[in-house]
Short mmCIF file of C-alpha atoms and ligand atoms in Angstrom, two decimals:
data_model
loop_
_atom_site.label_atom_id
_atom_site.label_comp_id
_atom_site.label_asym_id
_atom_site.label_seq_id
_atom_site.Cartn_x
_atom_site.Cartn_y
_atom_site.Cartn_z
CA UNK A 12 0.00 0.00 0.00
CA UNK A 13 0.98 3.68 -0.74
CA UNK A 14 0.57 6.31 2.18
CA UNK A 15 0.93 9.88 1.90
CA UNK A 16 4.87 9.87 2.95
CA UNK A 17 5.24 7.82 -0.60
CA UNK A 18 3.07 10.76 -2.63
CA UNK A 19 5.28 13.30 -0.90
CA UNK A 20 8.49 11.55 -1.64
CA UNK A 21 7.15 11.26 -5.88
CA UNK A 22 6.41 14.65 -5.70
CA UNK A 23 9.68 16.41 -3.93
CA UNK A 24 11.27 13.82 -6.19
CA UNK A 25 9.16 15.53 -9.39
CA UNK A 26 10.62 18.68 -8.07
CA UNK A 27 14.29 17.58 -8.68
CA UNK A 28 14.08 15.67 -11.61
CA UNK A 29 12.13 18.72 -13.50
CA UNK A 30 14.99 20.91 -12.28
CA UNK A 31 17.67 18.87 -13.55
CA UNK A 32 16.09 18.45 -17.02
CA UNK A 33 14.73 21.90 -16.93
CA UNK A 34 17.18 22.69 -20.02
CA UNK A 35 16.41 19.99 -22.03
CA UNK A 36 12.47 20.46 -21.57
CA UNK A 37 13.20 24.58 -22.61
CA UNK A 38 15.03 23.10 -25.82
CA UNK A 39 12.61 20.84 -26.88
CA UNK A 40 10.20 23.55 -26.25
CA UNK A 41 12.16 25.72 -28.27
CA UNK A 42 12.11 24.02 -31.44
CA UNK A 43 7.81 23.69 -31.17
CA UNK A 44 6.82 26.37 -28.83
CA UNK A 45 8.04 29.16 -26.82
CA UNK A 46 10.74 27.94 -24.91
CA UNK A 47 9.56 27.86 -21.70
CA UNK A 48 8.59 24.65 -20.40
CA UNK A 49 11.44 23.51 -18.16
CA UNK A 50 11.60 26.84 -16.11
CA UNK A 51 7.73 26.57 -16.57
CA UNK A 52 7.60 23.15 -14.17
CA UNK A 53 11.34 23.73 -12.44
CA UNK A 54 9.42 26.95 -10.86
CA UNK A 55 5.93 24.96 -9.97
CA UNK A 56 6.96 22.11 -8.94
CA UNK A 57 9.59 23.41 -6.56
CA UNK A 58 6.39 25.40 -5.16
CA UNK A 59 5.26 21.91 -4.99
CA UNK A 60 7.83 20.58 -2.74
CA UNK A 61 7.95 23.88 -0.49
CA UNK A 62 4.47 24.09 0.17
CA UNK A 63 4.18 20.08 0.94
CA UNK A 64 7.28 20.85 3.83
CA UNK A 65 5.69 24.00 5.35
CA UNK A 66 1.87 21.98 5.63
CA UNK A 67 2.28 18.31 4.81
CA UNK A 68 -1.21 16.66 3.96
CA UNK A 69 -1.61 13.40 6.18
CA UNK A 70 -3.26 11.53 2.91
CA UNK A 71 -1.99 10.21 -0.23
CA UNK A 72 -5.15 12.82 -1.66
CA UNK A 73 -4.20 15.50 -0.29
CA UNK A 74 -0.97 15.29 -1.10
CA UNK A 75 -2.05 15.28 -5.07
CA UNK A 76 -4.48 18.04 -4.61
CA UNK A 77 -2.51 20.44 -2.61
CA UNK A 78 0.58 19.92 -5.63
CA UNK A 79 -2.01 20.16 -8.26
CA UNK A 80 -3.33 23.36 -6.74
CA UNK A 81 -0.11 24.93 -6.40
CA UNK A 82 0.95 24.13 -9.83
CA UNK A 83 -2.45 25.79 -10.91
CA UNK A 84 -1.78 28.71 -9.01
CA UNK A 85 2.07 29.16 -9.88
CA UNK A 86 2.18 28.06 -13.33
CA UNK A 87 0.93 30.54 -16.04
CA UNK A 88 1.39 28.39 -19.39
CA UNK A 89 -0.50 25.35 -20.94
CA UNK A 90 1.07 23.14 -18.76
CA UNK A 91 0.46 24.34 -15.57
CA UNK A 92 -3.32 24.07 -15.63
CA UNK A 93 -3.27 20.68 -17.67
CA UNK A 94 -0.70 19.24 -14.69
CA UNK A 95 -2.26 20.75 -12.14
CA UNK A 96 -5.94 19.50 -13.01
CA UNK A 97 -4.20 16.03 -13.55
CA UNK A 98 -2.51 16.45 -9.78
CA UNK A 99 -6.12 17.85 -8.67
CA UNK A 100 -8.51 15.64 -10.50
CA UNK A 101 -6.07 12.40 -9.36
CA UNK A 102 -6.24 13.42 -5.54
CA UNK A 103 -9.49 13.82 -5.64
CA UNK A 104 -10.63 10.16 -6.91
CA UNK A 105 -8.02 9.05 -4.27
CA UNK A 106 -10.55 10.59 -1.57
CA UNK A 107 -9.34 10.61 2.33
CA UNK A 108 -7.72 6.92 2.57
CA UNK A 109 -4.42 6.77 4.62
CA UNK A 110 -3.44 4.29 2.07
CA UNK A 111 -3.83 3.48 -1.58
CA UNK A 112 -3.30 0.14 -3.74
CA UNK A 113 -1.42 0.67 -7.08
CA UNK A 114 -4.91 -0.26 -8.86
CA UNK A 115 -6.75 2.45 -6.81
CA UNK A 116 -3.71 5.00 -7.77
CA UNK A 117 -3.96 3.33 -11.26
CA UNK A 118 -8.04 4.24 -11.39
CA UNK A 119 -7.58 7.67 -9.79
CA UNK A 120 -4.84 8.60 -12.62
CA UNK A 121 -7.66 7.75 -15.38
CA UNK A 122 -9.77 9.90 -13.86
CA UNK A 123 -6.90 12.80 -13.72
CA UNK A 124 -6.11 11.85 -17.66
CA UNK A 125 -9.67 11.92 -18.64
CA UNK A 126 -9.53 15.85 -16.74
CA UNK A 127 -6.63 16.49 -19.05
CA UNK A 128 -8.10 15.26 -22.04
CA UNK A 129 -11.14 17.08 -21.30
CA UNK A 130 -9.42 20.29 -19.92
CA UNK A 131 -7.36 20.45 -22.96
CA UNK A 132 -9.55 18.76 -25.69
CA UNK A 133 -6.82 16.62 -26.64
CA UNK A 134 -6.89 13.06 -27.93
CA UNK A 135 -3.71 10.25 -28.25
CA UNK A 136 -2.05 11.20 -31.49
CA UNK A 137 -2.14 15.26 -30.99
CA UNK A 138 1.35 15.29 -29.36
CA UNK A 139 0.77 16.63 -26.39
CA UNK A 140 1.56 15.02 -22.84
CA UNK A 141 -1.72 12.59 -23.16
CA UNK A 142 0.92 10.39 -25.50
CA UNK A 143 2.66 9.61 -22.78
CA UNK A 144 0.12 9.33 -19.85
CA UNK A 145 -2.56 7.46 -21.45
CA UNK A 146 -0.12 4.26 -22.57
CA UNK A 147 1.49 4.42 -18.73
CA UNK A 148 -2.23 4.67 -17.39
CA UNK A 149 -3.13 1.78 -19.76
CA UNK A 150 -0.60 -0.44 -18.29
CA UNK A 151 -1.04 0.54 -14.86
CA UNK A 152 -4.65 -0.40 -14.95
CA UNK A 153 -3.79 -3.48 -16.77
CA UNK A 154 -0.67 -4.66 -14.65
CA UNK A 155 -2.44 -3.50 -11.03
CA UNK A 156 -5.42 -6.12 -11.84
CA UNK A 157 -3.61 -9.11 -13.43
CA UNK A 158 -1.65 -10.87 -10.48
CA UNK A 159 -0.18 -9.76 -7.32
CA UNK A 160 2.92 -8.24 -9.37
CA UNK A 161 5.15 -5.39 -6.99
CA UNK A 162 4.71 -2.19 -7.11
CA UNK A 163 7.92 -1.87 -8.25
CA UNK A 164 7.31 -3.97 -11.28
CA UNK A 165 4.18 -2.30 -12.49
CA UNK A 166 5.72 1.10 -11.77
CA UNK A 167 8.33 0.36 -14.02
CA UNK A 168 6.33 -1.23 -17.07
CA UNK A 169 3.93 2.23 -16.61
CA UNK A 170 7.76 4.39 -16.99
CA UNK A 171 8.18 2.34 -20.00
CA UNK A 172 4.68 2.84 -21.80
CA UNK A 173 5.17 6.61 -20.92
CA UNK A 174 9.03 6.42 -22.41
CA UNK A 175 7.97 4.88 -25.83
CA UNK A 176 4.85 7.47 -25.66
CA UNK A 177 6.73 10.36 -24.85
CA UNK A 178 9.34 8.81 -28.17
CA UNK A 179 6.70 8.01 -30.71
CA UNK A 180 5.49 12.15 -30.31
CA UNK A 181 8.34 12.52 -32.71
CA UNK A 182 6.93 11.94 -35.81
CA UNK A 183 3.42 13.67 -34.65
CA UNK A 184 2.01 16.58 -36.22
CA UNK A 185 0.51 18.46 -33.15
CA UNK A 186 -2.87 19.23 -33.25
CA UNK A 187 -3.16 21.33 -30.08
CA UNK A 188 -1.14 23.78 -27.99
CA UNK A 189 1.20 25.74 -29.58
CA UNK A 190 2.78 23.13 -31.73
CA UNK A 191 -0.11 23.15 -33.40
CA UNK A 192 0.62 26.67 -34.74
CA UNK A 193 3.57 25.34 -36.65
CA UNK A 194 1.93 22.77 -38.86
CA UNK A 195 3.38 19.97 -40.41
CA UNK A 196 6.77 22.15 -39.33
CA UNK A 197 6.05 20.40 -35.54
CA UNK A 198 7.09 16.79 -37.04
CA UNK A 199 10.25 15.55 -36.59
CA UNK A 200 10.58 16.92 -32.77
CA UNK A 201 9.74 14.97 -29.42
CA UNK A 202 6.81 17.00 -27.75
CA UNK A 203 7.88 18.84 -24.72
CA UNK A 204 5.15 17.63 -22.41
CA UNK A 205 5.14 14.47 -23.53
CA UNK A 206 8.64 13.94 -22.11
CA UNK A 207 7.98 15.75 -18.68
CA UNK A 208 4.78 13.31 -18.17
CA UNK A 209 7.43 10.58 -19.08
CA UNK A 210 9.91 12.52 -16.37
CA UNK A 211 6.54 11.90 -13.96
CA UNK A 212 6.45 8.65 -14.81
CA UNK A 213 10.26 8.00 -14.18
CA UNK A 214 9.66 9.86 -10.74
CA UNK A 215 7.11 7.30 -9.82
CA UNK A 216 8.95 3.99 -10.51
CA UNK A 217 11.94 5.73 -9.10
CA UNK A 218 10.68 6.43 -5.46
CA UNK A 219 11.80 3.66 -2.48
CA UNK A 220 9.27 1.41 -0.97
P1 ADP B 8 2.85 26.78 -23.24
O1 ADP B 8 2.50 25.95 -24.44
O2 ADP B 8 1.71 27.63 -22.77
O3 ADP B 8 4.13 27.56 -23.43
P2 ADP B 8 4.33 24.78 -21.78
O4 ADP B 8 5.45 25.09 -22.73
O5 ADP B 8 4.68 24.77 -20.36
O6 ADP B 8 3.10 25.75 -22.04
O7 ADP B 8 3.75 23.34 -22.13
C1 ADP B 8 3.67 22.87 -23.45
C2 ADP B 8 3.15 21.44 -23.43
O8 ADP B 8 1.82 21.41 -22.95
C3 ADP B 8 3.08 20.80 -24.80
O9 ADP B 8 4.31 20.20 -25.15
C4 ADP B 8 1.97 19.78 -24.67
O10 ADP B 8 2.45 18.52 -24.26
C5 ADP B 8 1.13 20.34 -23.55
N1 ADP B 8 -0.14 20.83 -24.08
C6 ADP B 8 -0.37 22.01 -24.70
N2 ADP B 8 -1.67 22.13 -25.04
C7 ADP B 8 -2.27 20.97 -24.62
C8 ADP B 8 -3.62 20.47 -24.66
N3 ADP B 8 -4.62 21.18 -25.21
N4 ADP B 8 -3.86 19.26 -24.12
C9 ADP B 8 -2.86 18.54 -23.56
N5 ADP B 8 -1.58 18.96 -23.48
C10 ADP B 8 -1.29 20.16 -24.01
MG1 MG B 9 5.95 26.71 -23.82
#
């Protein structure tokens, strides 16, 4: 089971691992939009982790909502609404339980995609971050409810499906965001979001216990 120490640990975690690829998420945003989204999540997410030290929630929920709330608040492009309603929308299906399985986490995280999608008006194929959260979701649904695999293991295959997602954006054209704006110019380059929902992904299978 997950408690809210393990939520707090993904997120502070989020908060480093955006910082330290902050430059490469500003370059691929650079090529397809405006160049802004690694200091877009290195400055909301480190909010994130500040605000979860000064008044740490005491459930895996709140944990999400307070994050996705504080990305809303501190992050003014695209992708600070779109992750923060994921954060939001994902705490909130998680509800006030001390502890979570990985198939309640896995059904609370389609509800947060479906907010995205909806949020957004996205679909798989625009190249946009939903390329690479709706494979991992996919798996983590389908992994969490075959078996009695670890969390470890299903955490991992859900990193993968969001890798190969976050890869196939490539040879997209994007049909929303700013991408979009370029045309058939956006092919060719890996979608910024895509590969910070991949980072998110990473985070997850990364964190101990
Ligand atoms: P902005 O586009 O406002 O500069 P960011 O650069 O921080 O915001 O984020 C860009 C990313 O946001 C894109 O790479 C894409 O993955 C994601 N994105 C943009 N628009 C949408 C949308 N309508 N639905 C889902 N994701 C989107
Ligand atoms: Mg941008």
């Amino acid at each position: 089971m997950l408690d809210s120490s393990f939520f707090h640990r993904w997120m502070s975690g989020m908060a480093s691992a955006v910082k330290e690829a902050a430059d490469r998420l500003t370059e691929l945003d650079s090529a397809i939009g405006d160049a802004d989204h690694g200091s877009n999540l290195r400055r909301g997410f480190a909010a994130v982790a500040t605000v979860l030290e000064k008044e740490p929630p005491s459930t895996p929920g709140g944990v999400l909502s307070l994050a996705g709330r504080q990305l809303i608040s501190t992050v003014g492009g695209a992708s600070g609404p779109l992750y923060g309603t994921l954060l939001r929308r994902t705490g909130k299906a998680l509800g006030e339980a001390q502890e979570v399985s990985v198939a309640e986490l896995a059904q609370a995280l389609r509800a947060g995609v479906d907010a995205v999608a909806k949020l957004g008006g996205a679909a798989a194929g625009d190249k946009t971050m939903l390329d690479a959260l709706l494979p991992a979701v996919a798996v983590l649904e389908e992994r969490s409810s075959s078996g009695v695999p670890s969390p470890a293991e299903v955490f991992a295959a859900a990193r993968d499906a969001a890798e190969s997602g976050a890869l196939a954006t490539v040879p997209l054209q994007a049909r929303k965001g700013r991408a979009s704006y370029l045309g058939a110019r956006s092919v060719g380059h890996q979608d910024p979001g895509a590969t910070s929902a991949a980072l998110l992904l990473r985070t997850l299978a990364g964190v101990d216990g």
